[in-house]
Amino acid sequence: MKKLLSLLALGFSIIFLASCSNKDSLSGKYYDIYDGEAELVIEFTDKGGKFYKEGTHAITDADTKKQSFTFSSNGREYVVTYTFSEDGTLKYDTGSFMTGSNKFVAYKEGSEAYKEATQ
Protein backbone atom coordinates (compact mmCIF):
# COMPACT_ATOMS: atom_id res chain seq x y z
CA MET A 1 0.00 0.00 0.00
CA LYS A 2 2.85 2.37 0.86
CA LYS A 3 4.50 1.65 -2.48
CA LEU A 4 1.28 2.46 -4.33
CA LEU A 5 0.88 5.76 -2.48
CA SER A 6 4.54 6.60 -3.12
CA LEU A 7 4.14 5.89 -6.83
CA LEU A 8 1.00 8.03 -7.02
CA ALA A 9 2.76 10.90 -5.23
CA LEU A 10 5.72 10.57 -7.59
CA GLY A 11 3.41 10.59 -10.62
CA PHE A 12 1.63 13.75 -9.48
CA SER A 13 4.97 15.42 -8.74
CA ILE A 14 6.25 14.68 -12.23
CA ILE A 15 3.08 16.03 -13.84
CA PHE A 16 3.22 19.17 -11.69
CA LEU A 17 6.88 19.83 -12.49
CA ALA A 18 6.34 19.25 -16.21
CA SER A 19 3.44 21.71 -16.31
CA CYS A 20 5.45 24.34 -14.43
CA SER A 21 8.42 24.06 -16.76
CA ASN A 22 6.25 24.63 -19.84
CA LYS A 23 5.03 28.01 -18.57
CA ASP A 24 8.48 29.55 -19.12
CA SER A 25 9.02 27.87 -22.47
CA LEU A 26 8.85 30.10 -25.53
CA SER A 27 9.37 27.19 -27.91
CA GLY A 28 7.32 27.53 -31.05
CA LYS A 29 6.70 29.74 -34.07
CA TYR A 30 5.51 33.34 -33.79
CA TYR A 31 3.91 35.33 -36.57
CA ASP A 32 3.36 38.99 -37.38
CA ILE A 33 -0.18 39.25 -38.71
CA TYR A 34 -1.36 42.00 -41.07
CA ASP A 35 -4.82 41.97 -42.63
CA GLY A 36 -5.28 38.35 -41.54
CA GLU A 37 -2.08 37.19 -43.29
CA ALA A 38 0.56 35.54 -41.11
CA GLU A 39 4.30 35.97 -41.68
CA LEU A 40 6.82 33.95 -39.63
CA VAL A 41 8.96 36.36 -37.61
CA ILE A 42 10.40 34.39 -34.66
CA GLU A 43 11.06 30.72 -34.12
CA PHE A 44 12.20 29.63 -30.65
CA THR A 45 13.71 26.21 -30.01
CA ASP A 46 15.26 24.72 -26.89
CA LYS A 47 18.69 25.80 -28.16
CA GLY A 48 17.89 29.34 -29.37
CA GLY A 49 16.02 29.89 -32.59
CA LYS A 50 15.77 32.30 -35.51
CA PHE A 51 14.62 35.91 -35.87
CA TYR A 52 13.27 36.76 -39.34
CA LYS A 53 13.23 40.59 -39.39
CA GLU A 54 15.30 42.19 -42.14
CA GLY A 55 16.83 38.80 -42.95
CA THR A 56 17.40 35.60 -40.99
CA HIS A 57 19.31 35.91 -37.72
CA ALA A 58 20.27 33.19 -35.25
CA ILE A 59 19.02 33.78 -31.71
CA THR A 60 22.08 33.26 -29.53
CA ASP A 61 20.52 33.73 -26.10
CA ALA A 62 16.91 33.58 -24.91
CA ASP A 63 16.40 34.55 -21.27
CA THR A 64 12.85 33.98 -20.03
CA LYS A 65 13.59 35.54 -16.63
CA LYS A 66 14.81 38.83 -18.15
CA GLN A 67 12.27 38.48 -20.98
CA SER A 68 14.84 39.11 -23.68
CA PHE A 69 16.69 37.42 -26.51
CA THR A 70 19.87 38.28 -28.37
CA PHE A 71 20.81 38.03 -32.05
CA SER A 72 23.55 39.48 -34.22
CA SER A 73 23.47 41.29 -37.54
CA ASN A 74 26.39 42.77 -39.48
CA GLY A 75 28.78 41.98 -36.64
CA ARG A 76 26.67 43.72 -34.00
CA GLU A 77 24.71 42.16 -31.11
CA TYR A 78 21.14 43.29 -30.50
CA VAL A 79 18.95 42.61 -27.49
CA VAL A 80 15.20 42.31 -28.02
CA THR A 81 12.97 42.70 -24.97
CA TYR A 82 9.50 41.20 -24.84
CA THR A 83 6.43 40.46 -22.78
CA PHE A 84 4.53 37.23 -23.30
CA SER A 85 0.85 36.82 -22.46
CA GLU A 86 -0.88 33.54 -21.66
CA ASP A 87 -3.13 33.95 -24.72
CA GLY A 88 -0.06 33.61 -26.99
CA THR A 89 0.68 37.29 -27.63
CA LEU A 90 4.37 38.26 -27.73
CA LYS A 91 4.98 42.02 -27.65
CA TYR A 92 8.59 42.76 -28.51
CA ASP A 93 10.89 45.76 -28.92
CA THR A 94 13.86 45.49 -31.29
CA GLY A 95 15.63 48.46 -29.69
CA SER A 96 18.18 50.07 -32.02
CA PHE A 97 18.05 47.32 -34.67
CA MET A 98 15.66 49.15 -36.99
CA THR A 99 14.88 52.78 -37.65
CA GLY A 100 11.32 53.94 -37.14
CA SER A 101 8.93 51.90 -35.04
CA ASN A 102 10.70 49.25 -32.99
CA LYS A 103 7.69 47.79 -31.18
CA PHE A 104 5.84 44.84 -32.68
CA VAL A 105 3.31 42.17 -31.76
CA ALA A 106 3.64 38.52 -32.76
CA TYR A 107 1.29 35.62 -32.12
CA LYS A 108 2.26 32.07 -31.19
CA GLU A 109 1.11 29.55 -33.77
CA GLY A 110 -2.03 27.73 -32.64
CA SER A 111 -2.74 30.06 -29.71
CA GLU A 112 -6.06 31.74 -29.00
CA ALA A 113 -4.59 35.14 -29.93
CA TYR A 114 -3.28 33.73 -33.25
CA LYS A 115 -6.69 32.30 -34.12
CA GLU A 116 -8.41 35.61 -33.39
CA ALA A 117 -5.87 37.67 -35.35
CA THR A 118 -6.10 35.48 -38.47
CA GLN A 119 -9.89 35.48 -38.70
PDB file of C-alpha atoms in Angstrom:
ATOM      1  CA  MET A   1       0.000   0.000   0.000  1.00  0.00           C
ATOM      2  CA  LYS A   2       2.853   2.368   0.864  1.00  0.00           C
ATOM      3  CA  LYS A   3       4.496   1.653  -2.483  1.00  0.00           C
ATOM      4  CA  LEU A   4       1.284   2.461  -4.327  1.00  0.00           C
ATOM      5  CA  LEU A   5       0.883   5.764  -2.485  1.00  0.00           C
ATOM      6  CA  SER A   6       4.536   6.603  -3.122  1.00  0.00           C
ATOM      7  CA  LEU A   7       4.141   5.894  -6.835  1.00  0.00           C
ATOM      8  CA  LEU A   8       1.004   8.027  -7.018  1.00  0.00           C
ATOM      9  CA  ALA A   9       2.755  10.902  -5.232  1.00  0.00           C
ATOM     10  CA  LEU A  10       5.720  10.571  -7.593  1.00  0.00           C
ATOM     11  CA  GLY A  11       3.413  10.592 -10.621  1.00  0.00           C
ATOM     12  CA  PHE A  12       1.630  13.751  -9.476  1.00  0.00           C
ATOM     13  CA  SER A  13       4.973  15.421  -8.739  1.00  0.00           C
ATOM     14  CA  ILE A  14       6.247  14.682 -12.234  1.00  0.00           C
ATOM     15  CA  ILE A  15       3.075  16.029 -13.840  1.00  0.00           C
ATOM     16  CA  PHE A  16       3.216  19.167 -11.687  1.00  0.00           C
ATOM     17  CA  LEU A  17       6.880  19.835 -12.490  1.00  0.00           C
ATOM     18  CA  ALA A  18       6.339  19.253 -16.208  1.00  0.00           C
ATOM     19  CA  SER A  19       3.442  21.708 -16.310  1.00  0.00           C
ATOM     20  CA  CYS A  20       5.450  24.342 -14.425  1.00  0.00           C
ATOM     21  CA  SER A  21       8.423  24.063 -16.759  1.00  0.00           C
ATOM     22  CA  ASN A  22       6.246  24.628 -19.837  1.00  0.00           C
ATOM     23  CA  LYS A  23       5.033  28.011 -18.570  1.00  0.00           C
ATOM     24  CA  ASP A  24       8.480  29.549 -19.115  1.00  0.00           C
ATOM     25  CA  SER A  25       9.021  27.870 -22.470  1.00  0.00           C
ATOM     26  CA  LEU A  26       8.846  30.097 -25.525  1.00  0.00           C
ATOM     27  CA  SER A  27       9.374  27.185 -27.911  1.00  0.00           C
ATOM     28  CA  GLY A  28       7.321  27.532 -31.054  1.00  0.00           C
ATOM     29  CA  LYS A  29       6.696  29.738 -34.071  1.00  0.00           C
ATOM     30  CA  TYR A  30       5.512  33.339 -33.789  1.00  0.00           C
ATOM     31  CA  TYR A  31       3.908  35.331 -36.570  1.00  0.00           C
ATOM     32  CA  ASP A  32       3.361  38.987 -37.383  1.00  0.00           C
ATOM     33  CA  ILE A  33      -0.178  39.253 -38.709  1.00  0.00           C
ATOM     34  CA  TYR A  34      -1.356  41.998 -41.070  1.00  0.00           C
ATOM     35  CA  ASP A  35      -4.821  41.968 -42.633  1.00  0.00           C
ATOM     36  CA  GLY A  36      -5.283  38.349 -41.540  1.00  0.00           C
ATOM     37  CA  GLU A  37      -2.077  37.195 -43.289  1.00  0.00           C
ATOM     38  CA  ALA A  38       0.564  35.537 -41.108  1.00  0.00           C
ATOM     39  CA  GLU A  39       4.304  35.965 -41.676  1.00  0.00           C
ATOM     40  CA  LEU A  40       6.819  33.954 -39.631  1.00  0.00           C
ATOM     41  CA  VAL A  41       8.957  36.359 -37.607  1.00  0.00           C
ATOM     42  CA  ILE A  42      10.400  34.390 -34.663  1.00  0.00           C
ATOM     43  CA  GLU A  43      11.058  30.720 -34.118  1.00  0.00           C
ATOM     44  CA  PHE A  44      12.198  29.629 -30.649  1.00  0.00           C
ATOM     45  CA  THR A  45      13.706  26.214 -30.014  1.00  0.00           C
ATOM     46  CA  ASP A  46      15.260  24.719 -26.890  1.00  0.00           C
ATOM     47  CA  LYS A  47      18.689  25.798 -28.159  1.00  0.00           C
ATOM     48  CA  GLY A  48      17.894  29.342 -29.370  1.00  0.00           C
ATOM     49  CA  GLY A  49      16.023  29.888 -32.590  1.00  0.00           C
ATOM     50  CA  LYS A  50      15.768  32.296 -35.513  1.00  0.00           C
ATOM     51  CA  PHE A  51      14.621  35.908 -35.869  1.00  0.00           C
ATOM     52  CA  TYR A  52      13.269  36.763 -39.338  1.00  0.00           C
ATOM     53  CA  LYS A  53      13.233  40.592 -39.390  1.00  0.00           C
ATOM     54  CA  GLU A  54      15.304  42.191 -42.140  1.00  0.00           C
ATOM     55  CA  GLY A  55      16.834  38.798 -42.953  1.00  0.00           C
ATOM     56  CA  THR A  56      17.402  35.600 -40.992  1.00  0.00           C
ATOM     57  CA  HIS A  57      19.310  35.913 -37.722  1.00  0.00           C
ATOM     58  CA  ALA A  58      20.267  33.186 -35.247  1.00  0.00           C
ATOM     59  CA  ILE A  59      19.017  33.783 -31.711  1.00  0.00           C
ATOM     60  CA  THR A  60      22.078  33.264 -29.534  1.00  0.00           C
ATOM     61  CA  ASP A  61      20.517  33.732 -26.103  1.00  0.00           C
ATOM     62  CA  ALA A  62      16.911  33.578 -24.915  1.00  0.00           C
ATOM     63  CA  ASP A  63      16.403  34.554 -21.270  1.00  0.00           C
ATOM     64  CA  THR A  64      12.850  33.980 -20.030  1.00  0.00           C
ATOM     65  CA  LYS A  65      13.587  35.542 -16.632  1.00  0.00           C
ATOM     66  CA  LYS A  66      14.808  38.832 -18.154  1.00  0.00           C
ATOM     67  CA  GLN A  67      12.273  38.480 -20.978  1.00  0.00           C
ATOM     68  CA  SER A  68      14.842  39.112 -23.683  1.00  0.00           C
ATOM     69  CA  PHE A  69      16.688  37.419 -26.513  1.00  0.00           C
ATOM     70  CA  THR A  70      19.874  38.279 -28.371  1.00  0.00           C
ATOM     71  CA  PHE A  71      20.806  38.029 -32.047  1.00  0.00           C
ATOM     72  CA  SER A  72      23.549  39.478 -34.222  1.00  0.00           C
ATOM     73  CA  SER A  73      23.470  41.292 -37.542  1.00  0.00           C
ATOM     74  CA  ASN A  74      26.392  42.770 -39.480  1.00  0.00           C
ATOM     75  CA  GLY A  75      28.782  41.978 -36.640  1.00  0.00           C
ATOM     76  CA  ARG A  76      26.669  43.717 -33.999  1.00  0.00           C
ATOM     77  CA  GLU A  77      24.714  42.165 -31.114  1.00  0.00           C
ATOM     78  CA  TYR A  78      21.136  43.287 -30.502  1.00  0.00           C
ATOM     79  CA  VAL A  79      18.945  42.610 -27.489  1.00  0.00           C
ATOM     80  CA  VAL A  80      15.201  42.312 -28.015  1.00  0.00           C
ATOM     81  CA  THR A  81      12.970  42.697 -24.973  1.00  0.00           C
ATOM     82  CA  TYR A  82       9.499  41.198 -24.839  1.00  0.00           C
ATOM     83  CA  THR A  83       6.428  40.459 -22.779  1.00  0.00           C
ATOM     84  CA  PHE A  84       4.529  37.232 -23.300  1.00  0.00           C
ATOM     85  CA  SER A  85       0.847  36.824 -22.463  1.00  0.00           C
ATOM     86  CA  GLU A  86      -0.878  33.536 -21.661  1.00  0.00           C
ATOM     87  CA  ASP A  87      -3.125  33.951 -24.717  1.00  0.00           C
ATOM     88  CA  GLY A  88      -0.061  33.607 -26.988  1.00  0.00           C
ATOM     89  CA  THR A  89       0.678  37.293 -27.632  1.00  0.00           C
ATOM     90  CA  LEU A  90       4.366  38.257 -27.732  1.00  0.00           C
ATOM     91  CA  LYS A  91       4.978  42.023 -27.651  1.00  0.00           C
ATOM     92  CA  TYR A  92       8.593  42.765 -28.505  1.00  0.00           C
ATOM     93  CA  ASP A  93      10.892  45.757 -28.918  1.00  0.00           C
ATOM     94  CA  THR A  94      13.863  45.488 -31.293  1.00  0.00           C
ATOM     95  CA  GLY A  95      15.630  48.457 -29.690  1.00  0.00           C
ATOM     96  CA  SER A  96      18.175  50.065 -32.024  1.00  0.00           C
ATOM     97  CA  PHE A  97      18.050  47.318 -34.669  1.00  0.00           C
ATOM     98  CA  MET A  98      15.657  49.154 -36.987  1.00  0.00           C
ATOM     99  CA  THR A  99      14.878  52.782 -37.651  1.00  0.00           C
ATOM    100  CA  GLY A 100      11.316  53.940 -37.138  1.00  0.00           C
ATOM    101  CA  SER A 101       8.935  51.904 -35.042  1.00  0.00           C
ATOM    102  CA  ASN A 102      10.698  49.254 -32.986  1.00  0.00           C
ATOM    103  CA  LYS A 103       7.690  47.790 -31.185  1.00  0.00           C
ATOM    104  CA  PHE A 104       5.844  44.842 -32.679  1.00  0.00           C
ATOM    105  CA  VAL A 105       3.314  42.172 -31.755  1.00  0.00           C
ATOM    106  CA  ALA A 106       3.640  38.520 -32.759  1.00  0.00           C
ATOM    107  CA  TYR A 107       1.290  35.623 -32.123  1.00  0.00           C
ATOM    108  CA  LYS A 108       2.255  32.072 -31.188  1.00  0.00           C
ATOM    109  CA  GLU A 109       1.110  29.552 -33.770  1.00  0.00           C
ATOM    110  CA  GLY A 110      -2.028  27.726 -32.639  1.00  0.00           C
ATOM    111  CA  SER A 111      -2.736  30.065 -29.711  1.00  0.00           C
ATOM    112  CA  GLU A 112      -6.059  31.736 -29.001  1.00  0.00           C
ATOM    113  CA  ALA A 113      -4.594  35.141 -29.933  1.00  0.00           C
ATOM    114  CA  TYR A 114      -3.282  33.730 -33.248  1.00  0.00           C
ATOM    115  CA  LYS A 115      -6.689  32.297 -34.118  1.00  0.00           C
ATOM    116  CA  GLU A 116      -8.414  35.613 -33.395  1.00  0.00           C
ATOM    117  CA  ALA A 117      -5.867  37.669 -35.352  1.00  0.00           C
ATOM    118  CA  THR A 118      -6.098  35.478 -38.466  1.00  0.00           C
ATOM    119  CA  GLN A 119      -9.891  35.476 -38.700  1.00  0.00           C
TER     120      GLN A 119
END
